[in-house]
Coordinates of C-alpha atoms in Angstrom, one line a residue:
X13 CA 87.3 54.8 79.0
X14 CA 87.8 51.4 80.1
X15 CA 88.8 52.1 83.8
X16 CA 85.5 51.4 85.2
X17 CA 86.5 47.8 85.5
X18 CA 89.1 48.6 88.0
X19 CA 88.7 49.1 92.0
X20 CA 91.1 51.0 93.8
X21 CA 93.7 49.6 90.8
X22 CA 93.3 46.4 91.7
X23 CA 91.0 43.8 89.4
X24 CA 87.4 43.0 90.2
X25 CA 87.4 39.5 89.9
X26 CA 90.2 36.8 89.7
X27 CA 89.4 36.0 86.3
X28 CA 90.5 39.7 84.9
X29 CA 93.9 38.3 85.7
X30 CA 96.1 37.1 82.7
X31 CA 97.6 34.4 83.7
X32 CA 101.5 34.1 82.7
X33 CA 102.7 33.3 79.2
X34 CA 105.1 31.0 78.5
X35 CA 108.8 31.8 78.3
X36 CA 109.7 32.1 74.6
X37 CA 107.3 35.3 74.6
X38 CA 109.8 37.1 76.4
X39 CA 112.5 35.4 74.4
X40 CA 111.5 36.6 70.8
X41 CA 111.1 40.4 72.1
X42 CA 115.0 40.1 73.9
X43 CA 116.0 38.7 70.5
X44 CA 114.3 41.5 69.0
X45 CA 115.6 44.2 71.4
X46 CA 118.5 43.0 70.8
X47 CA 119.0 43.6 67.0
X48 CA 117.7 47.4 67.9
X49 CA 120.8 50.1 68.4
X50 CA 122.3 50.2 71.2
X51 CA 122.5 53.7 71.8
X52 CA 120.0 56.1 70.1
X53 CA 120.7 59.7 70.2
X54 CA 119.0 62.8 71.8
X55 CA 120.8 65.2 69.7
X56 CA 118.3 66.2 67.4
X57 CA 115.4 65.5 70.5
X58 CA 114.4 68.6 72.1
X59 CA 111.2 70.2 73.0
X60 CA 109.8 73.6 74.8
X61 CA 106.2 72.8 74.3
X62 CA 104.5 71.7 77.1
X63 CA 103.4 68.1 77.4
X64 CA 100.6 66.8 75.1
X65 CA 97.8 64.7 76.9
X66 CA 98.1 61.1 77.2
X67 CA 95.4 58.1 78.1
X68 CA 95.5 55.9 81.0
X69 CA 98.9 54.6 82.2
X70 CA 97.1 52.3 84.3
X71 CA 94.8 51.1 81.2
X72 CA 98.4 51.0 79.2
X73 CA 99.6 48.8 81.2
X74 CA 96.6 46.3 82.0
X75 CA 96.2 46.2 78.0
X76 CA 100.2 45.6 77.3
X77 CA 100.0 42.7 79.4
X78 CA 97.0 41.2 77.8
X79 CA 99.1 41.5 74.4
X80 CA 101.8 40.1 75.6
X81 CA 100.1 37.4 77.4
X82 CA 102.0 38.5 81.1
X83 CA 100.3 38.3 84.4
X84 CA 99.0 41.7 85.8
X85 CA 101.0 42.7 88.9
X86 CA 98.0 44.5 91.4
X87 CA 100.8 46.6 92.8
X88 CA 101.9 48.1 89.6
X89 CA 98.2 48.4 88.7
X90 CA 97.5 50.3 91.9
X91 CA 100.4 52.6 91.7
X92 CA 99.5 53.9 88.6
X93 CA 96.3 54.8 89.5
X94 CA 97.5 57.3 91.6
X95 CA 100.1 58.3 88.7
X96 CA 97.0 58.5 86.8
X97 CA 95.2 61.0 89.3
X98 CA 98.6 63.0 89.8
X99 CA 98.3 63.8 85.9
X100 CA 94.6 64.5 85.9
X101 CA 95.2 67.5 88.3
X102 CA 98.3 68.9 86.2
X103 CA 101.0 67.7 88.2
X104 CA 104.9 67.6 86.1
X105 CA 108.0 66.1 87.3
X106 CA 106.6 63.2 88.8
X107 CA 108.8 60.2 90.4
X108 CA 107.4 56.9 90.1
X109 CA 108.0 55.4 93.5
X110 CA 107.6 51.1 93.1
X111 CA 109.3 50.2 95.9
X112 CA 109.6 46.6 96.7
X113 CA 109.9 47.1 100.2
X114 CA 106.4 49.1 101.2
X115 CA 104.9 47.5 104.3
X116 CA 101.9 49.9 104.0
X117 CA 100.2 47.9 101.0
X118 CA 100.1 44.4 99.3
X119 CA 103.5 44.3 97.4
X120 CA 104.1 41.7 94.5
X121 CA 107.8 42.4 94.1
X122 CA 108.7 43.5 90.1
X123 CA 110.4 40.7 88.4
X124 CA 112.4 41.6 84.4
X125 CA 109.4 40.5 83.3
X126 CA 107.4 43.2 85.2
X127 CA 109.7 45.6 84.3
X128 CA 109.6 44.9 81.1
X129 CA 105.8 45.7 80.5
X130 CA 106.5 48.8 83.3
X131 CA 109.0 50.5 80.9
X132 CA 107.0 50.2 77.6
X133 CA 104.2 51.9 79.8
X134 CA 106.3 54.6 80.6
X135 CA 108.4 55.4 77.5
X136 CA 108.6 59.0 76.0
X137 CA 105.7 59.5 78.6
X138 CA 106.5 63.5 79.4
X139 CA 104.8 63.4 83.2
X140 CA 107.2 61.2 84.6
X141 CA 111.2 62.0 85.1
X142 CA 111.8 60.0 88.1
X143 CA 112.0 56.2 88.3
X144 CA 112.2 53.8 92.3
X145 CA 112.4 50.8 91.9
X146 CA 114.2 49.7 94.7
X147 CA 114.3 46.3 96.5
X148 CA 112.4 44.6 93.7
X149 CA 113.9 41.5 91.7
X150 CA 115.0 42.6 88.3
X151 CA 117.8 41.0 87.7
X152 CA 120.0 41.4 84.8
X153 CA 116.9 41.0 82.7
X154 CA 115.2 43.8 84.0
X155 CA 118.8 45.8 84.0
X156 CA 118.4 45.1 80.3
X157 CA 114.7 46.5 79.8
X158 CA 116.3 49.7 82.0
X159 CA 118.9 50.1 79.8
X160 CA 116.8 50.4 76.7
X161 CA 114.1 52.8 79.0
X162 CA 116.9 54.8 79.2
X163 CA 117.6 55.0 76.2
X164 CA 113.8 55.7 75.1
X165 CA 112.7 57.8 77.6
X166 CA 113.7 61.2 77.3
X167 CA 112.5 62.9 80.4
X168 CA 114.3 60.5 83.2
X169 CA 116.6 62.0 85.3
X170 CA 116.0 60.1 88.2
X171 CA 116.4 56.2 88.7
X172 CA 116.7 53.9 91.8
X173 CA 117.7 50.6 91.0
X174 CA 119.4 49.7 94.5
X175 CA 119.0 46.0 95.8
X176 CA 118.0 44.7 93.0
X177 CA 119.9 41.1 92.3
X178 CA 122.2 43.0 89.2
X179 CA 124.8 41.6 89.0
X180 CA 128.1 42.6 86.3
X181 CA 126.2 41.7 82.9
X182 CA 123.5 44.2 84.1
X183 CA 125.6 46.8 85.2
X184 CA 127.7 46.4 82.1
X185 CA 124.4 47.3 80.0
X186 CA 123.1 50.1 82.4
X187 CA 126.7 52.1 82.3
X188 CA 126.3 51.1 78.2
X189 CA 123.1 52.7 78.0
X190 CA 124.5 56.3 80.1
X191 CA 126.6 57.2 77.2
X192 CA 123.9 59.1 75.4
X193 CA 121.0 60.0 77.8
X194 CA 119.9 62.7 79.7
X195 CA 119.8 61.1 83.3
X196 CA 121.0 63.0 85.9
X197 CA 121.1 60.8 89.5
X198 CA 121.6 57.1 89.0
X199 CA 121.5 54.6 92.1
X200 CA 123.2 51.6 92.2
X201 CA 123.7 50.7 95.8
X202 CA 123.6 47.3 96.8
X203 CA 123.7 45.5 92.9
X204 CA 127.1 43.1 93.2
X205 CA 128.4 44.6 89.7
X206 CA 132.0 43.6 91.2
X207 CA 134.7 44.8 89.0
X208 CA 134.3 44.1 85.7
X209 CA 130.4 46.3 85.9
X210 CA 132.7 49.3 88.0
X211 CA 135.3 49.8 84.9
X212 CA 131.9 50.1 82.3
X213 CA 130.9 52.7 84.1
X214 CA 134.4 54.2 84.8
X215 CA 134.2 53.9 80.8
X216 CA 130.9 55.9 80.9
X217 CA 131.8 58.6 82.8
X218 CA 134.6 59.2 79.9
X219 CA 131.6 59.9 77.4
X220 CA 128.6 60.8 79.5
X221 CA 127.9 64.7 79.8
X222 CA 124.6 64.6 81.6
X223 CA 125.0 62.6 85.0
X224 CA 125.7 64.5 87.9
X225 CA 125.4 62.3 91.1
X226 CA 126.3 58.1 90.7
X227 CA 126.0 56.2 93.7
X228 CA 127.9 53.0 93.6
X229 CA 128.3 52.4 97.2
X230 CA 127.8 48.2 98.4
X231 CA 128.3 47.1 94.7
X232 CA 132.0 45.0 95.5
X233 CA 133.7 46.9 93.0
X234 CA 137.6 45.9 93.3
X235 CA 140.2 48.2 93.6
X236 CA 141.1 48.2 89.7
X237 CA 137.3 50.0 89.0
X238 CA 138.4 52.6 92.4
X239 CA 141.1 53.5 90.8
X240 CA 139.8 53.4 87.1
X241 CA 136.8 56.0 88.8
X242 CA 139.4 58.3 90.1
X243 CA 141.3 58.4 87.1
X244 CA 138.4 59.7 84.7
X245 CA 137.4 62.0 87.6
X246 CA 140.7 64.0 86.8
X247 CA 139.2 64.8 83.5
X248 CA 135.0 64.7 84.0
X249 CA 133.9 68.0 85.0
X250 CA 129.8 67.2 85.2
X251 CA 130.0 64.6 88.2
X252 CA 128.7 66.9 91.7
X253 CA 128.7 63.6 93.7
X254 CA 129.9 59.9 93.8
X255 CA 129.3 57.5 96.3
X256 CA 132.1 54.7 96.3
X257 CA 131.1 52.8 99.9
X258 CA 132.8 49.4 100.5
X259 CA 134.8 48.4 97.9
X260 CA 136.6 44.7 98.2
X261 CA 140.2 45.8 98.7
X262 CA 142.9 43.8 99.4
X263 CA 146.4 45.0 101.2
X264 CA 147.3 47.2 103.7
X265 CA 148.4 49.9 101.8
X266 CA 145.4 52.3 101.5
X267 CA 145.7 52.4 97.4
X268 CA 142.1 53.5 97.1
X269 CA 142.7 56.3 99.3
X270 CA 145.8 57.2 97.5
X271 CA 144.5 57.2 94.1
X272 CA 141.5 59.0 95.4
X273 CA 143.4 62.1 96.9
X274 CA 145.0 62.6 93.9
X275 CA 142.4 62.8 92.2
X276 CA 140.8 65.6 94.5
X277 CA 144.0 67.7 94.0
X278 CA 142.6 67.7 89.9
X279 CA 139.2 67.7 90.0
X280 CA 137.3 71.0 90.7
X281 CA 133.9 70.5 90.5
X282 CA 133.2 67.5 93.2
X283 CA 130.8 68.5 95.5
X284 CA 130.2 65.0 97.4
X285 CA 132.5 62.5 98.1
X286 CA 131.7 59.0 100.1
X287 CA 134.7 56.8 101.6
X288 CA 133.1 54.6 103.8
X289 CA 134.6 51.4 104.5
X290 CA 137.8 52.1 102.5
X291 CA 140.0 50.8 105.6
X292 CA 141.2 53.9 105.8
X293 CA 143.7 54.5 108.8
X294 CA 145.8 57.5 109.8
X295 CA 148.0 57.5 106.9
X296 CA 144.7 57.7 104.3
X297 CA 143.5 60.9 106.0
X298 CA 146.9 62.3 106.0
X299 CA 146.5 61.6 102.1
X300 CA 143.3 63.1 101.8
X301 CA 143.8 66.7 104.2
X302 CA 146.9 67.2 101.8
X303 CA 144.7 67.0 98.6
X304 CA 142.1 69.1 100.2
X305 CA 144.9 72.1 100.7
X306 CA 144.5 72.8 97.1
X307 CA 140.7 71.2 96.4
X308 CA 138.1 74.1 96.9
X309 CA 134.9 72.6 95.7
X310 CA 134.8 69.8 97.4
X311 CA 131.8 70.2 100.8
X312 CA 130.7 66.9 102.3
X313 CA 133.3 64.4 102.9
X314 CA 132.0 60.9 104.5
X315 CA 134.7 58.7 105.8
X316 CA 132.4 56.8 108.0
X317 CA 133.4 53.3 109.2
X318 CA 137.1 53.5 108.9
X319 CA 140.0 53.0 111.4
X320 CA 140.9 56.7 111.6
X321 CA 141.9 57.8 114.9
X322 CA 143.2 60.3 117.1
X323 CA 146.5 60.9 115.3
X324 CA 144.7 61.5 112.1
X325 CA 142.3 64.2 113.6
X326 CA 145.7 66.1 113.9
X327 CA 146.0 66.2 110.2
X328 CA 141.9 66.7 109.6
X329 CA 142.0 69.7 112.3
X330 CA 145.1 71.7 110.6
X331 CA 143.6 71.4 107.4
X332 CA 140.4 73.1 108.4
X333 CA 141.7 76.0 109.5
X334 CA 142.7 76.7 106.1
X335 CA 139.6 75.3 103.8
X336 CA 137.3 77.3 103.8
X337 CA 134.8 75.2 101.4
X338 CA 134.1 71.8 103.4
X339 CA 130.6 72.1 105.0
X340 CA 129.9 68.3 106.1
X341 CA 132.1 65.9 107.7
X342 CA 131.2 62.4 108.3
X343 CA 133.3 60.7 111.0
X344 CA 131.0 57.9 112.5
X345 CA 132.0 54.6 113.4
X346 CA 135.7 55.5 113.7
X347 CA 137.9 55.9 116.9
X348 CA 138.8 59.9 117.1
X349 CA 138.6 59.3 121.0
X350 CA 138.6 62.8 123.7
X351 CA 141.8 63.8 121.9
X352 CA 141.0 63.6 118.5
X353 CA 137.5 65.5 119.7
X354 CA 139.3 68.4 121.5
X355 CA 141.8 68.6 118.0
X356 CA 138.6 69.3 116.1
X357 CA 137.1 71.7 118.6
X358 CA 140.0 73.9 119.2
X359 CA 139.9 74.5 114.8
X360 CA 135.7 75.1 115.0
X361 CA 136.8 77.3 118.0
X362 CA 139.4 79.7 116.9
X363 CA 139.3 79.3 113.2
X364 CA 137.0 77.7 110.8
X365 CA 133.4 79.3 109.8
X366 CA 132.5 77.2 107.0
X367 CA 131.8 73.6 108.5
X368 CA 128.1 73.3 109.2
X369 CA 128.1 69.9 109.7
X370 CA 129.9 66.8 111.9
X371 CA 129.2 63.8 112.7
X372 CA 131.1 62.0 115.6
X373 CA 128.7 59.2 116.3
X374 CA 130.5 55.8 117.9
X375 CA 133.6 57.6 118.2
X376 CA 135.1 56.7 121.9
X377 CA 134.7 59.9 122.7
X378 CA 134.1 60.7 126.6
X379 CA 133.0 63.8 128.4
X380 CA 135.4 66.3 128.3
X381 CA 135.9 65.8 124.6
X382 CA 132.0 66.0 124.1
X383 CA 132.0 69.1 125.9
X384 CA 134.3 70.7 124.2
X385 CA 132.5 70.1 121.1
X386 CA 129.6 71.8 122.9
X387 CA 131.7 74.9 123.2
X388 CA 132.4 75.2 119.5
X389 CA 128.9 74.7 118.7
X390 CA 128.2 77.8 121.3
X391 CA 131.4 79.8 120.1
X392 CA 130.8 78.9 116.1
X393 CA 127.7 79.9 115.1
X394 CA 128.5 78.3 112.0
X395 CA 128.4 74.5 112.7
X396 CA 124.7 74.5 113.1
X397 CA 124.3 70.4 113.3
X398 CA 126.4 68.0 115.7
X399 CA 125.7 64.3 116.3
X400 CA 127.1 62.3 119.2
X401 CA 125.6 59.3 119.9
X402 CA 127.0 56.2 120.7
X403 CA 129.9 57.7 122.6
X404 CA 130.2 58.1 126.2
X405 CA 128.0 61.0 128.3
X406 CA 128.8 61.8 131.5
X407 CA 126.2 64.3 133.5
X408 CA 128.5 67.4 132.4
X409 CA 127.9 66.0 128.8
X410 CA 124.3 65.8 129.2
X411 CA 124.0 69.4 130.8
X412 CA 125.9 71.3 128.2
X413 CA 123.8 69.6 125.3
X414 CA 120.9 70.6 127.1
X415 CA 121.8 74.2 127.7
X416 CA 122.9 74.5 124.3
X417 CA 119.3 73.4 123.5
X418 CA 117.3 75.3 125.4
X419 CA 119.2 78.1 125.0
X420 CA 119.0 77.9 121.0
X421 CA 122.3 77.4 119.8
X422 CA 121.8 74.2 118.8
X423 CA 118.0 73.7 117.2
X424 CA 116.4 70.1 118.3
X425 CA 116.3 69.1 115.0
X426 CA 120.0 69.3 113.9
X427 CA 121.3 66.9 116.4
X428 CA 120.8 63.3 117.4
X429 CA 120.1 63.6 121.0
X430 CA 117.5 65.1 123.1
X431 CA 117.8 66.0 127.1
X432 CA 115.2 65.0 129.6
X433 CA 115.3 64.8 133.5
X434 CA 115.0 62.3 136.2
X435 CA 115.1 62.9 140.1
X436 CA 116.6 66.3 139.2
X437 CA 119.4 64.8 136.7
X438 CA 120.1 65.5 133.3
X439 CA 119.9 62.5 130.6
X440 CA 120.7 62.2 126.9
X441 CA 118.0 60.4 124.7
X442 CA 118.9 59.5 121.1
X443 CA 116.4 60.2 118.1
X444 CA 115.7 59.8 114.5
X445 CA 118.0 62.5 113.6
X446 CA 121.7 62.5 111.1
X447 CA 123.6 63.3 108.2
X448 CA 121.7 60.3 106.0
X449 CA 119.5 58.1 108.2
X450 CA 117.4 57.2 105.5
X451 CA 119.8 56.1 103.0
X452 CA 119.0 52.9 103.1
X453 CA 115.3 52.8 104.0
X454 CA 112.9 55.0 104.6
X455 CA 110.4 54.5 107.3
X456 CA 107.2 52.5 107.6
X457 CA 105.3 56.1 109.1
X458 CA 105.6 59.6 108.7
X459 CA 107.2 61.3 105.9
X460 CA 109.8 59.4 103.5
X461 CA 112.0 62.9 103.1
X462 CA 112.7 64.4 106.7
X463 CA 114.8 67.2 106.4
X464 CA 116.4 66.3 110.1
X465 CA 117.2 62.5 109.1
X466 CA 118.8 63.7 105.9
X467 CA 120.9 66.9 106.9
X468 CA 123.5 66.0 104.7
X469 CA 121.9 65.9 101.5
X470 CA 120.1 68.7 102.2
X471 CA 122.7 70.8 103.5
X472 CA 124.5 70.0 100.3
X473 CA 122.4 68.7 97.5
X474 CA 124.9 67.3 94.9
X475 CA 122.6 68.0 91.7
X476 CA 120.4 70.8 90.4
X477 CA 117.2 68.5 90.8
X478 CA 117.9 65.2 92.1
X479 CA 114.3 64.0 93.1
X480 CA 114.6 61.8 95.9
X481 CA 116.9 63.4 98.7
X482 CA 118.3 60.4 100.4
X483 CA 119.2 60.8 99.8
X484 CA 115.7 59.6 100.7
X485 CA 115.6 61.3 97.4
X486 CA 112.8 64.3 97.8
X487 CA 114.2 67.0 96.8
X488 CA 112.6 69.7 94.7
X489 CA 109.9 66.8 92.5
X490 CA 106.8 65.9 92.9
X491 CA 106.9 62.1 94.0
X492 CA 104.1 59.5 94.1
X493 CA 104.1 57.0 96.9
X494 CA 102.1 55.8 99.8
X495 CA 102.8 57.2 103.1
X496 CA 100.6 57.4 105.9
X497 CA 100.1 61.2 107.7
X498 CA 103.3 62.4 109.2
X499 CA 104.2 61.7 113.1
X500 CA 106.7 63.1 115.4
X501 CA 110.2 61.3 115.5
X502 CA 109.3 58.0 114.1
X503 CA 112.0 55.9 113.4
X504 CA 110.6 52.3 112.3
X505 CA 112.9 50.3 109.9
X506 CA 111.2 48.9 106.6

């Protein structure tokens, strides 16, 4: 073995550093990836055996790059030490976490290049089924080199590309790539694939059998790719969860809305849908409660960061006295006001038992309305989580959360406040709790997968074995990262 030359992953001297080859290297192997097939089959690929051995991932990769004449990345090198270690000791289902955006250790972000070595380490490799790589620098070029991992490796069913520079050339060979493989959870967020990247995979979802969650949200699709996506979602039948977040629309119609609640009134096996920043008003939820008369799979709906209001919780609140499927409702960052509050609790009060969770947060909601939301949680024994912060709490506010705190109907971990007293009066303090506060980070301390942070995902996981619940993304696989020992409530923003 040749890992004796390495300390803690990391080189012993400068000189055990390759030094970077010149361009055309990389140019002759895309020219020669290029003339490969562009989709390979996994028909005839399938295996019950359990995983024969394999050498050093970590001596794979320092080897590859002095073949190809790259510079060794330390942070790769160290992380797959620790991959190494997890495989030594007989751990499976491993997720590869590469995060660009670790604070805890010396990070040397992953260029193409990088990722180009990284994926010919890990290809057919039966340990590892879950791939983060967020907040690196990949580009399309290393959208290319994912494609063809994809296509390669066999066991993914897991992979984070989010914030990574993509742009509609590398999310036209990414979506390309899904029409054959066996991935189930693909992230997106963040990559500017703009239109013309949101109809290829609208085109994929036509073919692919296998994906059950896509998260699309922040990519500037246009509304020809929302309405493209909610067309083939009349017909795909393996899709749990979508996440279509801020799409560049244009009009004052609500046509994404539209298009979308029609397509709910088809489809029968959505389990997660995200809305937010749709510019959805009054008339959009009127839209959506009428499709979700005769929807009955549907169970977390997020409509955060729209201009619904008080009117529209009329239409939300008649509709959940009949559904009996909807668990989780996100309503943050809208304007529901008191009135659209006491609409919702007089439903949770005298009628629905299904919803589990809401989220009101930022809503202009004052006292009485909070506190009527504190008797539904008392009355319903149902609605188990309730987040409120960022509207306005008057001392009755802050005495029935308390009470419904201390006396157990509501657990301290399911909602985002937390009482304490001064001079004899009752106070509201906010903490690190909600439906998805770690979607787009995860925090510097403590653990990465929080079950209180993340009550929405876990509360309804979209997909049979999604890896990373974040959606931190943890969810029932073994992931390798660095993360210091867990403390109470930390909240500190990577």
């Amino acid at each position: 073995m040749r890992r004796g030359i390495f300390c803690r992953g990391f080189p012993l001297s400068p000189t055990s550093v390759i030094s970077e080859s010149p361009s055309r290297v990389c140019g002759r192997e895309w020219r020669r990836l290029s003339d490969t097939s562009s989709t390979d089959s996994l028909l005839h690929w399938h295996s019950d055996s359990a995983p024969e051995p394999i050498g050093s991932l970590q001596e794979h990769y320092y080897n590859l790059c002095k073949e190809k004449s790259k510079k060794i990345n330390p942070f790769i090198l160290h992380i797959l030490q620790g991959v190494d270690e997890e495989i030594e000791q007989g751990l499976e289902g491993i997720t590869l976490n590469v995060a660009g955006n670790n604070h805890l250790i010396p990070v040397e972000r992953i260029t193409g290049d990088d990722f180009w070595i990284l994926s010919k380490v890990l290809e057919k490799n039966p340990y590892i089924n879950g791939l983060d790589v967020r907040y690196n620098r990949l580009r399309d070029v290393g959208a290319y080199y994912a494609a063809k991992l994809l296509q390669k490796q066999y066991n993914l069913i897991y992979l984070n590309l989010m914030f990574n520079d993509i742009g509609p050339e590398g999310g036209d060979l990414i979506a390309k790539a899904l029409y054959n493989v066996t991935l189930k959870y693909l992230r997106m967020t963040g990559n500017k694939i703009e239109n013309e990247g949101g109809m290829s995979f609208a085109a994929m979802l036509q073919i692919n059998s296998y994906l059950e969650k896509l998260d699309l949200g922040d990519c500037d699709l246009g509304m020809q790719s929302v309405i493209a996506f909610a067309t083939v979602l009349t017909q795909n039948q393996k899709i749990k969860g979508i996440n279509l977040n801020r799409p560049i629309l244009y009009g004052e119609q609500e046509e994404s809305t539209v298009h979308l609640s029609h397509m709910l009134k088809e489809n029968h096996c959505l389990v997660e849908l995200h809305m937010s920043k749709h510019d959805m008003r009054n008339g959009g939820i009127k839209q959506l409660c009428g499709a979700l008369y005769l929807n009955n799979s549907l169970r977390y709906l997020d409509v955060s960061c729209n201009k619904i209001t008080r009117d529209g919780m009329v239409f939300l609140a008649d509709v959940l006295k009949s559904n009996t499927t909807l668990e989780v409702i996100d309503l943050s960052f809208n304007r529901i006001e008191t009135a659209g509050a006491k609409y919702l609790s007089e439903t949770l009060t005298s009628h629905n038992r299904s919803l589990k969770a809401l989220s009101v947060v930022s809503n202009s909601i004052e006292g009485e309305g909070l506190v009527a939301l504190s008797q539904s949680v008392k009355t319903n024994l149902t609605l188990s989580n309730i987040y409120i912060w960022g509207n306005t709490f008057d001392e009755a506010t802050c005495v029935a959360y308390s009470e419904l705190i201390q006396m157990g109907y509501l657990k301290p971990d399911n909602t985002d406040v937390e009482p304490y007293v001064v001079d004899g009066h009752v106070y509201l303090a906010e903490v690190s709790n909600g439906l998805k506060r770690h979607y787009y980070w995860t925090p510097t301390y403590g653990q990465a997968c929080i079950h209180s942070a993340n009550a929405g995902f876990n509360l309804v996981p979209a997909t049979s074995k999604t890896g990373v619940q974040e959606d931190p993304s943890l969810g029932n696989w073994r992931m390798f990262g660095f993360v210091s020992q867990p403390t109470a409530n930390e909240n500190v923003v990577v």
